[in-house]
């Protein structure tokens, strides 16, 4: 489809930014913007051979953008998935009368088919490593009995348990259309994860899970397990029936036989800002009721704090903790468990990609305030120290490396965009001269100076290099009837602009004259801008 639109545009070309129109622009607005740029870039208006060649290239790019956005079908595809959506195989069978929603559904179907072909041989491995640590000697030790024993002055910390498990997902041989990673939306799909565990005190564990969607809102899973131990082979069977109660709420009914037989019912409500669970279990050896709540902060590190209360025949346990994203693929969490008669424990968990590392640390068998205090404060102090001294510098260095790679990979594209911007500025000179003459005659809007890129105003960042380009001519060219209106899109896509600092925050700074008075404004890259405004006026006395 894209090939039919003429000369190929870069993959990251913003058609809305190129035409300087809103994403909600009407056909009339698109046509007006297109005609204006056509008048500016039309090859017949330029006699110089070099300018004529540059004008042809820019004219074709504008024409391509208008062809995509003026057609409701291609515009719907572009709005959802950008230019890559226009290149998706199979669009030739899509009827022209389909709506945007139908087009989106068709695209997702084509994408699923491609993903199935690509993922057909993958097994989606997942692993868990758990290391239990006994640190009770830190808070509960008999010093008088060990005074004469060498090394008795140091608390003994031991590893008392270790468990390693690995799971894979396999495709059912007679279900060629089933994705390897099933979800509640994959109606009729069946998947068979295999699990093997070793290192637990009970012996190796082998399991097979079967997942099946029953209805669009209901599914069932069955897990068969064999536990090998010194007492022989112990079979187990777990069945879970789940149903969507509403958009954010799930109800579960679980029956477990063999290894710790029980019946469990729970309701889980998961929203953008919270996660709430209430559960009740009747079983051998444990029966309990449990309530838990987790709050999700909408910050960059995806911080979450949680708390739960669990009471049953075994006693009562209160847990509280937090987790936070420490890198792109890693999440670190810590939970303090205080219970009767269980004592105090600290659980540390690190999720790294598809691997989970779990470290339960048993601190004391009693409710000692000192153990609760150190279990709470200790991880916080260690985390903030590590975050400041290790994690933050590492992430900063990693970001710099990624930016450098991005600059290297896009160097040729940026050079091309720079050349196109310089060519566009040369093509604008005559139009800008006429616009300035008209604006001066009416005491209208004159752009004195305009810069686009990375500005450094903070003293703490004074060592960073300023990276800006002069965009006075392109902005003056956009002035119409003493007004300049920029939409909520990156300014790098405007005619005569390019990105001078890939991957970094950019701003637009404009010094302009209106009615003989100087004005100045600075706006963020994706911020809409309307000029002139009274608030931009520079105080003459200042």
Coordinates of C-alpha atoms in Angstrom, one line a residue:
X1 CA 0.0 0.0 0.0
X2 CA 2.8 2.4 0.9
X3 CA 4.5 1.8 -2.4
X4 CA 1.5 3.1 -4.2
X5 CA 1.8 6.4 -2.5
X6 CA 4.9 7.5 -4.3
X7 CA 8.4 8.2 -2.9
X8 CA 9.0 6.4 0.4
X9 CA 9.0 8.6 3.5
X10 CA 11.1 7.8 6.6
X11 CA 9.5 5.3 9.0
X12 CA 9.2 8.0 11.7
X13 CA 7.7 10.7 9.5
X14 CA 4.8 12.6 11.2
X15 CA 2.3 13.4 8.5
X16 CA 0.2 15.6 10.9
X17 CA 3.3 17.5 11.9
X18 CA 4.4 17.9 8.3
X19 CA 1.1 19.5 7.4
X20 CA 0.9 21.3 10.8
X21 CA -2.6 20.2 11.4
X22 CA -4.3 18.7 14.5
X23 CA -4.9 14.9 14.6
X24 CA -8.6 15.7 14.6
X25 CA -8.3 18.0 11.6
X26 CA -11.2 18.0 9.1
X27 CA -10.9 17.4 5.4
X28 CA -11.2 21.1 4.8
X29 CA -8.2 21.8 7.2
X30 CA -6.2 19.1 5.6
X31 CA -6.9 20.5 2.1
X32 CA -6.0 24.1 3.2
X33 CA -2.7 23.0 4.7
X34 CA -1.9 20.9 1.6
X35 CA -2.6 23.7 -0.8
X36 CA -0.5 26.1 1.1
X37 CA 2.5 23.8 1.1
X38 CA 2.0 22.9 -2.5
X39 CA 2.2 26.6 -3.4
X40 CA 5.5 26.8 -1.4
X41 CA 7.1 23.6 -2.8
X42 CA 5.7 23.3 -6.3
X43 CA 8.6 22.6 -8.6
X44 CA 7.3 24.9 -11.4
X45 CA 7.9 27.9 -9.1
X46 CA 11.6 27.4 -9.0
X47 CA 14.0 27.8 -11.9
X48 CA 17.2 27.0 -10.3
X49 CA 17.9 23.2 -11.1
X50 CA 19.1 22.4 -7.6
X51 CA 16.1 24.2 -5.9
X52 CA 13.8 22.5 -8.4
X53 CA 15.1 19.0 -7.5
X54 CA 14.7 19.8 -3.8
X55 CA 11.3 21.2 -4.3
X56 CA 10.2 18.0 -6.1
X57 CA 11.3 15.8 -3.2
X58 CA 9.5 17.9 -0.6
X59 CA 6.4 18.3 -2.8
X60 CA 6.2 14.5 -3.2
X61 CA 6.5 14.1 0.6
X62 CA 3.7 16.5 1.2
X63 CA 1.6 14.9 -1.5
X64 CA 2.1 11.4 0.1
X65 CA 1.1 12.8 3.6
X66 CA -2.1 14.3 2.1
X67 CA -3.0 11.1 0.2
X68 CA -2.8 9.1 3.4
X69 CA -4.7 11.5 5.7
X70 CA -7.4 12.4 3.1
X71 CA -8.5 8.8 2.7
X72 CA -10.6 7.7 5.7
X73 CA -9.3 4.1 5.5
X74 CA -5.6 4.8 5.3
X75 CA -5.9 7.6 7.9
X76 CA -7.6 5.1 10.3
X77 CA -4.7 2.7 9.8
X78 CA -2.1 5.4 10.2
X79 CA -3.7 6.8 13.4
X80 CA -3.6 3.4 15.0
X81 CA -0.3 2.0 13.9
X82 CA 1.6 4.6 11.9
X83 CA 3.3 3.9 8.7
X84 CA 4.1 0.3 9.6
X85 CA 0.4 -0.3 9.6
X86 CA 0.2 0.7 5.9
X87 CA 2.9 -1.8 5.1
X88 CA 1.1 -4.8 6.7
X89 CA 0.5 -7.7 4.3
X90 CA -3.1 -8.6 3.6
X91 CA -4.7 -5.1 3.4
X92 CA -5.6 -5.7 -0.2
X93 CA -8.5 -7.9 1.0
X94 CA -10.0 -5.2 3.3
X95 CA -13.2 -3.7 2.0
X96 CA -13.1 0.1 1.5
X97 CA -16.3 0.6 3.4
X98 CA -15.0 -0.7 6.7
X99 CA -15.0 1.5 9.8
X100 CA -11.9 2.4 11.9
X101 CA -12.9 -0.2 14.5
X102 CA -13.2 -2.9 11.9
X103 CA -9.9 -1.9 10.4
X104 CA -8.2 -2.1 13.8
X105 CA -9.7 -5.6 14.3
X106 CA -8.5 -6.7 10.9
X107 CA -5.0 -5.4 11.6
X108 CA -4.8 -7.2 14.9
X109 CA -5.9 -10.4 13.1
X110 CA -3.1 -10.1 10.5
X111 CA -0.6 -9.2 13.3
X112 CA -1.6 -12.3 15.3
X113 CA -1.1 -14.5 12.3
X114 CA 2.4 -13.1 11.7
X115 CA 3.2 -13.5 15.4
X116 CA 2.1 -17.1 15.4
X117 CA 4.3 -17.9 12.5
X118 CA 7.2 -16.2 14.2
X119 CA 6.7 -17.7 17.7
X120 CA 5.8 -21.2 16.5
X121 CA 9.0 -22.8 17.7
X122 CA 9.4 -20.9 21.0
X123 CA 8.7 -22.4 24.4
X124 CA 8.5 -19.3 26.6
X125 CA 10.7 -20.5 29.5
X126 CA 10.1 -19.2 33.0
X127 CA 12.2 -19.9 36.1
X128 CA 12.1 -19.4 39.9
X129 CA 15.1 -19.7 42.3
X130 CA 14.2 -19.6 46.0
X131 CA 16.9 -19.5 48.7
X132 CA 15.7 -19.7 52.3
X133 CA 17.9 -18.0 54.9
X134 CA 17.9 -18.6 58.7
X135 CA 19.0 -15.4 60.5
X136 CA 17.5 -16.0 63.9
X137 CA 20.9 -15.9 65.5
X138 CA 20.9 -12.1 64.9
X139 CA 18.1 -11.5 67.4
X140 CA 17.8 -14.7 69.5
X141 CA 21.1 -16.2 70.7
X142 CA 22.6 -17.4 74.0
X143 CA 25.9 -15.5 74.3
X144 CA 26.9 -17.0 77.6
X145 CA 27.0 -20.5 76.2
X146 CA 29.3 -19.6 73.4
X147 CA 31.9 -17.4 75.1
X148 CA 34.6 -20.1 74.8
X149 CA 33.7 -21.3 71.3
X150 CA 36.0 -19.8 68.5
X151 CA 34.0 -17.5 66.3
X152 CA 31.0 -17.3 68.6
X153 CA 31.1 -13.5 68.6
X154 CA 29.7 -13.5 65.1
X155 CA 26.0 -14.4 64.5
X156 CA 25.5 -17.5 62.4
X157 CA 23.5 -17.0 59.2
X158 CA 22.6 -20.2 57.4
X159 CA 20.9 -21.3 54.2
X160 CA 18.3 -23.8 55.3
X161 CA 16.3 -24.3 52.1
X162 CA 16.7 -24.0 48.3
X163 CA 14.3 -24.5 45.5
X164 CA 14.7 -24.2 41.7
X165 CA 11.9 -24.6 39.2
X166 CA 11.7 -24.1 35.5
X167 CA 8.6 -24.1 33.2
X168 CA 8.0 -24.1 29.5
X169 CA 4.8 -23.9 27.4
X170 CA 4.2 -26.3 24.6
X171 CA 1.7 -26.1 21.7
X172 CA -1.0 -28.7 21.4
X173 CA -0.3 -30.6 18.2
X174 CA -3.8 -30.4 16.8
X175 CA -4.3 -26.7 17.5
X176 CA -2.3 -24.9 14.9
X177 CA -4.0 -21.6 15.6
X178 CA -3.3 -21.4 19.3
X179 CA -0.8 -18.8 20.6
X180 CA 1.9 -20.1 22.9
X181 CA 1.1 -17.5 25.5
X182 CA -2.7 -17.8 26.1
X183 CA -4.8 -15.1 27.6
X184 CA -8.5 -14.7 28.5
X185 CA -9.2 -13.3 25.1
X186 CA -7.9 -16.3 23.2
X187 CA -11.3 -18.0 22.9
X188 CA -11.1 -21.8 22.5
X189 CA -7.3 -21.8 23.0
X190 CA -5.7 -24.6 25.0
X191 CA -2.1 -24.5 26.3
X192 CA -0.1 -27.0 28.2
X193 CA 2.7 -25.6 30.4
X194 CA 5.2 -28.1 31.8
X195 CA 6.9 -27.5 35.1
X196 CA 9.8 -29.2 36.8
X197 CA 11.1 -28.3 40.3
X198 CA 14.1 -29.5 42.3
X199 CA 15.9 -28.7 45.5
X200 CA 12.9 -28.6 47.8
X201 CA 12.9 -30.6 51.0
X202 CA 10.0 -32.6 49.8
X203 CA 11.9 -33.7 46.7
X204 CA 11.6 -33.1 42.9
X205 CA 8.3 -32.0 41.5
X206 CA 6.9 -32.6 38.0
X207 CA 3.7 -30.8 36.8
X208 CA 1.5 -30.4 33.8
X209 CA -1.1 -27.6 33.6
X210 CA -4.0 -27.5 31.1
X211 CA -5.7 -24.2 30.4
X212 CA -9.0 -23.8 28.5
X213 CA -11.4 -20.9 27.8
X214 CA -15.0 -22.0 28.4
X215 CA -16.8 -18.8 27.5
X216 CA -15.7 -15.2 26.7
X217 CA -15.8 -14.5 30.5
X218 CA -14.9 -17.9 32.0
X219 CA -11.9 -20.2 31.9
X220 CA -10.7 -23.3 33.7
X221 CA -7.2 -24.6 34.6
X222 CA -6.2 -28.0 35.8
X223 CA -2.8 -28.7 37.3
X224 CA -1.6 -32.3 37.7
X225 CA 1.6 -32.7 39.8
X226 CA 3.8 -35.6 41.0
X227 CA 5.9 -34.9 44.1
X228 CA 8.8 -37.4 44.5
X229 CA 10.1 -37.8 48.1
X230 CA 11.5 -40.4 50.5
X231 CA 8.0 -41.5 51.2
X232 CA 7.3 -42.3 47.6
X233 CA 5.4 -40.5 44.8
X234 CA 2.6 -38.2 46.0
X235 CA 0.1 -37.2 43.3
X236 CA -1.8 -33.9 43.4
X237 CA -4.6 -32.3 41.4
X238 CA -5.6 -28.7 41.4
X239 CA -8.5 -27.2 39.4
X240 CA -9.4 -23.5 39.2
X241 CA -12.6 -22.1 37.7
X242 CA -12.4 -18.4 37.0
X243 CA -15.0 -15.9 35.8
X244 CA -14.9 -12.2 34.9
X245 CA -17.4 -10.5 37.3
X246 CA -16.9 -7.1 35.6
X247 CA -14.2 -5.2 33.7
X248 CA -11.8 -5.2 36.7
X249 CA -13.0 -8.0 38.9
X250 CA -12.3 -11.7 38.8
X251 CA -13.8 -14.5 40.9
X252 CA -11.9 -17.8 41.5
X253 CA -13.1 -21.1 42.8
X254 CA -10.2 -23.6 43.5
X255 CA -10.2 -27.2 44.5
X256 CA -7.0 -29.0 45.5
X257 CA -6.5 -32.7 46.2
X258 CA -3.5 -34.7 47.3
X259 CA -0.8 -32.3 48.4
X260 CA -2.4 -30.1 51.1
X261 CA -6.1 -30.7 50.0
X262 CA -8.3 -27.6 50.3
X263 CA -11.1 -25.6 48.8
X264 CA -10.5 -21.9 48.2
X265 CA -12.7 -19.1 46.9
X266 CA -11.4 -15.6 46.2
X267 CA -12.4 -12.3 44.6
X268 CA -9.7 -10.1 43.0
X269 CA -10.2 -6.6 41.8
X270 CA -7.4 -5.0 39.8
X271 CA -7.5 -1.4 38.6
X272 CA -5.0 1.1 37.3
X273 CA -4.3 2.4 40.8
X274 CA -5.1 -0.5 43.1
X275 CA -5.3 -4.3 43.6
X276 CA -7.6 -5.8 46.2
X277 CA -8.1 -9.5 47.1
X278 CA -10.3 -11.2 49.6
X279 CA -10.1 -15.0 50.0
X280 CA -11.3 -17.8 52.2
X281 CA -9.9 -21.4 52.4
X282 CA -11.1 -24.6 54.0
X283 CA -8.5 -27.3 54.0
X284 CA -5.9 -29.6 55.5
X285 CA -3.7 -28.5 57.2
X286 CA -4.7 -24.8 56.8
X287 CA -8.0 -23.0 56.9
X288 CA -7.9 -19.2 56.8
X289 CA -9.4 -15.9 55.7
X290 CA -7.2 -13.3 54.0
X291 CA -7.6 -9.7 52.9
X292 CA -4.9 -7.8 51.0
X293 CA -4.6 -4.4 49.3
X294 CA -2.0 -2.9 47.0
X295 CA -1.7 0.7 45.9
X296 CA -0.1 1.5 42.5
X297 CA 1.6 4.8 42.2
X298 CA 1.5 6.3 38.7
X299 CA 5.2 7.2 38.7
X300 CA 8.0 6.4 36.4
X301 CA 9.3 3.6 38.6
X302 CA 5.9 1.9 39.0
X303 CA 6.1 2.0 42.8
X304 CA 3.6 -0.2 44.7
X305 CA 2.9 -0.5 48.4
X306 CA 0.9 -3.4 49.8
X307 CA -0.5 -4.8 53.0
X308 CA -2.4 -7.9 54.0
X309 CA -4.0 -9.6 57.0
X310 CA -4.3 -13.4 57.2
X311 CA -6.0 -15.3 60.0
X312 CA -6.7 -19.0 60.4
X313 CA -6.1 -22.1 62.5
X314 CA -2.3 -21.6 62.2
X315 CA -2.5 -18.1 63.8
X316 CA -2.4 -14.6 62.4
X317 CA 0.0 -13.0 60.0
X318 CA 0.3 -9.3 59.1
X319 CA 2.4 -8.4 56.0
X320 CA 3.4 -5.1 54.5
X321 CA 5.9 -4.2 51.9
X322 CA 6.7 -2.4 48.6
X323 CA 8.1 -3.0 45.2
X324 CA 9.7 -0.8 42.6
X325 CA 11.1 -1.0 39.1
X326 CA 14.9 -0.5 39.2
X327 CA 15.6 -1.0 35.5
X328 CA 13.8 -1.6 32.3
X329 CA 13.4 -5.3 32.9
X330 CA 13.9 -5.6 36.7
X331 CA 11.5 -5.2 39.6
X332 CA 12.7 -5.3 43.3
X333 CA 10.4 -5.9 46.2
X334 CA 10.5 -6.5 49.9
X335 CA 7.9 -7.7 52.3
X336 CA 7.9 -7.9 56.1
X337 CA 5.9 -10.7 57.7
X338 CA 4.9 -10.5 61.4
X339 CA 2.8 -13.3 62.8
X340 CA 1.9 -15.4 65.8
X341 CA 3.3 -17.9 66.3
X342 CA 5.5 -17.6 63.1
X343 CA 7.6 -14.7 64.3
X344 CA 9.2 -12.1 62.0
X345 CA 10.4 -12.7 58.5
X346 CA 11.7 -10.6 55.6
X347 CA 11.0 -11.6 52.0
X348 CA 13.1 -10.2 49.2
X349 CA 12.0 -10.8 45.6
X350 CA 13.7 -9.8 42.3
X351 CA 12.0 -10.2 39.0
X352 CA 14.4 -10.1 36.1
X353 CA 12.8 -10.7 32.7
X354 CA 11.3 -14.2 32.9
X355 CA 13.3 -15.2 36.0
X356 CA 12.3 -14.7 39.6
X357 CA 14.7 -14.8 42.5
X358 CA 13.2 -15.2 46.0
X359 CA 15.0 -14.8 49.3
X360 CA 12.9 -15.5 52.4
X361 CA 14.9 -14.5 55.5
X362 CA 13.6 -15.8 58.9
X363 CA 14.6 -13.4 61.6
X364 CA 13.0 -14.6 64.8
X365 CA 10.4 -17.0 66.1
X366 CA 9.1 -14.4 68.5
X367 CA 7.5 -10.9 68.2
X368 CA 10.6 -8.9 68.9
X369 CA 10.2 -5.1 68.3
X370 CA 13.9 -4.9 67.3
X371 CA 13.4 -7.5 64.6
X372 CA 10.4 -5.7 63.2
X373 CA 12.3 -2.4 63.2
X374 CA 15.4 -3.7 61.4
X375 CA 13.3 -5.7 58.9
X376 CA 11.5 -2.5 58.0
X377 CA 14.2 0.2 58.1
X378 CA 17.1 -2.0 57.0
X379 CA 15.9 -2.7 53.4
X380 CA 14.9 0.9 53.0
X381 CA 18.3 2.3 54.0
X382 CA 20.1 -0.3 51.8
X383 CA 17.8 0.4 48.8
X384 CA 18.2 4.2 48.9
X385 CA 22.0 3.8 49.3
X386 CA 22.2 1.3 46.5
X387 CA 19.9 3.4 44.3
X388 CA 21.9 6.6 44.8
X389 CA 25.4 5.1 44.6
X390 CA 25.0 2.2 42.2
X391 CA 21.6 1.9 40.4
X392 CA 21.2 5.6 39.4
X393 CA 24.7 6.0 38.0
X394 CA 24.4 2.7 36.1
X395 CA 21.0 3.7 34.6
X396 CA 22.4 7.1 33.7
X397 CA 25.4 5.5 31.9
X398 CA 23.1 3.0 30.2
X399 CA 20.9 5.8 29.0
X400 CA 23.8 7.6 27.6
X401 CA 25.0 4.4 25.8
X402 CA 21.5 3.9 24.3
X403 CA 21.3 7.5 23.2
X404 CA 24.7 7.2 21.5
X405 CA 23.6 4.1 19.7
X406 CA 20.4 5.8 18.7
X407 CA 22.3 8.7 17.4
X408 CA 24.6 6.4 15.4
X409 CA 21.8 4.4 14.0
X410 CA 19.8 7.5 13.0
X411 CA 22.8 9.6 11.8
X412 CA 22.1 9.0 8.1
X413 CA 18.3 9.8 8.6
X414 CA 19.1 12.9 10.6
X415 CA 21.6 14.1 8.0
X416 CA 18.9 13.6 5.3
X417 CA 16.3 15.5 7.4
X418 CA 18.8 18.3 8.0
X419 CA 19.5 18.6 4.2
X420 CA 15.7 18.6 3.6
X421 CA 15.2 21.2 6.2
X422 CA 18.0 23.4 4.7
X423 CA 16.4 22.9 1.3
X424 CA 13.0 23.8 2.6
X425 CA 14.4 27.0 4.2
X426 CA 15.9 28.1 0.8
X427 CA 12.6 27.4 -0.9
X428 CA 10.8 29.5 1.7
X429 CA 12.9 32.6 1.4
X430 CA 10.8 34.4 -1.3
X431 CA 7.5 33.5 0.5
X432 CA 8.9 34.7 3.8
X433 CA 10.0 38.0 2.2
X434 CA 6.4 38.6 1.0
X435 CA 4.9 37.6 4.4
X436 CA 7.2 40.0 6.3
X437 CA 6.3 42.9 4.0
X438 CA 2.6 42.2 4.5
X439 CA 3.0 41.9 8.3
X440 CA 5.1 45.1 8.5
X441 CA 2.5 47.0 6.6
X442 CA -0.2 46.1 9.2
X443 CA 2.1 46.2 12.3
X444 CA 1.5 42.5 12.5
X445 CA 3.6 39.4 13.6
X446 CA 7.3 39.4 12.8
X447 CA 9.4 36.5 14.1
X448 CA 12.7 38.1 15.1
X449 CA 14.5 35.0 16.2
X450 CA 13.5 31.4 16.9
X451 CA 15.5 28.4 18.1
X452 CA 14.6 24.8 18.5
X453 CA 16.4 22.1 20.4
X454 CA 17.9 21.5 23.8
X455 CA 18.3 24.5 26.1
X456 CA 20.3 24.4 29.4
X457 CA 19.1 26.9 31.9
X458 CA 19.7 24.9 35.1
X459 CA 23.1 25.7 36.8
X460 CA 23.4 22.0 37.8
X461 CA 23.5 21.1 34.1
X462 CA 25.7 23.9 32.9
X463 CA 28.3 21.4 31.7
X464 CA 25.8 20.0 29.2
X465 CA 26.1 21.2 25.6
X466 CA 23.3 23.4 24.2
X467 CA 22.0 21.9 20.9
X468 CA 19.7 24.2 19.0
X469 CA 19.0 25.2 15.4
X470 CA 17.7 28.4 14.0
X471 CA 14.1 28.1 12.8
X472 CA 13.3 31.8 12.3
X473 CA 12.5 31.4 8.6
X474 CA 10.3 28.3 8.9
X475 CA 8.2 29.8 11.7
X476 CA 7.7 33.1 9.8
X477 CA 6.6 31.1 6.8
X478 CA 3.8 29.6 9.0
X479 CA 2.4 33.0 9.9
X480 CA -1.0 33.8 8.4
X481 CA -3.1 36.9 9.1
X482 CA -0.7 37.9 12.0
X483 CA -1.2 34.5 13.7
X484 CA 1.0 31.5 14.3
X485 CA -0.6 28.3 15.4
X486 CA 1.4 25.1 16.1
X487 CA -0.4 21.8 17.0
X488 CA 0.3 19.3 19.8
X489 CA 3.0 17.4 17.9
X490 CA 6.8 17.3 17.8
X491 CA 8.1 20.4 16.1
X492 CA 10.7 18.3 14.4
X493 CA 8.2 17.3 11.8
X494 CA 7.4 20.8 10.7
X495 CA 8.7 22.0 7.3
X496 CA 12.2 23.5 7.7
X497 CA 12.7 21.7 11.1
X498 CA 14.8 18.6 12.1
X499 CA 15.8 17.0 15.3
X500 CA 19.1 18.4 16.5
X501 CA 19.4 16.2 19.6
X502 CA 17.8 12.7 19.1
X503 CA 16.3 11.2 22.3
X504 CA 16.7 14.3 24.4
X505 CA 14.0 16.8 25.6
X506 CA 13.5 19.7 23.2
X507 CA 11.9 23.2 23.4
X508 CA 11.0 26.0 21.0
X509 CA 12.0 29.5 22.0
X510 CA 10.6 32.4 20.0
X511 CA 11.3 36.1 20.1
X512 CA 8.7 38.0 18.0
X513 CA 7.4 41.5 17.4
X514 CA 3.7 42.3 17.4
X515 CA 2.4 45.8 17.0
X516 CA 5.9 47.1 17.4
X517 CA 6.4 45.5 20.8
X518 CA 8.8 42.6 21.6
X519 CA 7.4 39.3 22.9
X520 CA 9.1 36.1 24.0
X521 CA 7.9 32.5 24.7
X522 CA 9.3 29.1 25.2
X523 CA 7.2 26.0 24.8
X524 CA 7.9 22.2 25.2
X525 CA 8.3 20.1 22.0
X526 CA 4.9 18.5 22.1
X527 CA 3.1 21.5 23.5
X528 CA 0.6 23.4 21.3
X529 CA 1.5 27.0 20.8
X530 CA -0.5 30.1 19.7
X531 CA 1.1 33.4 18.9
X532 CA 0.6 36.3 19.6
X533 CA -0.5 36.5 23.3
X534 CA -0.5 39.3 25.8
X535 CA 1.3 37.1 28.4
X536 CA 4.3 36.8 26.0
X537 CA 5.0 40.5 26.1
X538 CA 8.4 41.6 27.4
X539 CA 8.1 44.4 30.0
X540 CA 9.9 47.4 28.6
X541 CA 10.9 48.5 32.1
X542 CA 12.6 45.1 32.8

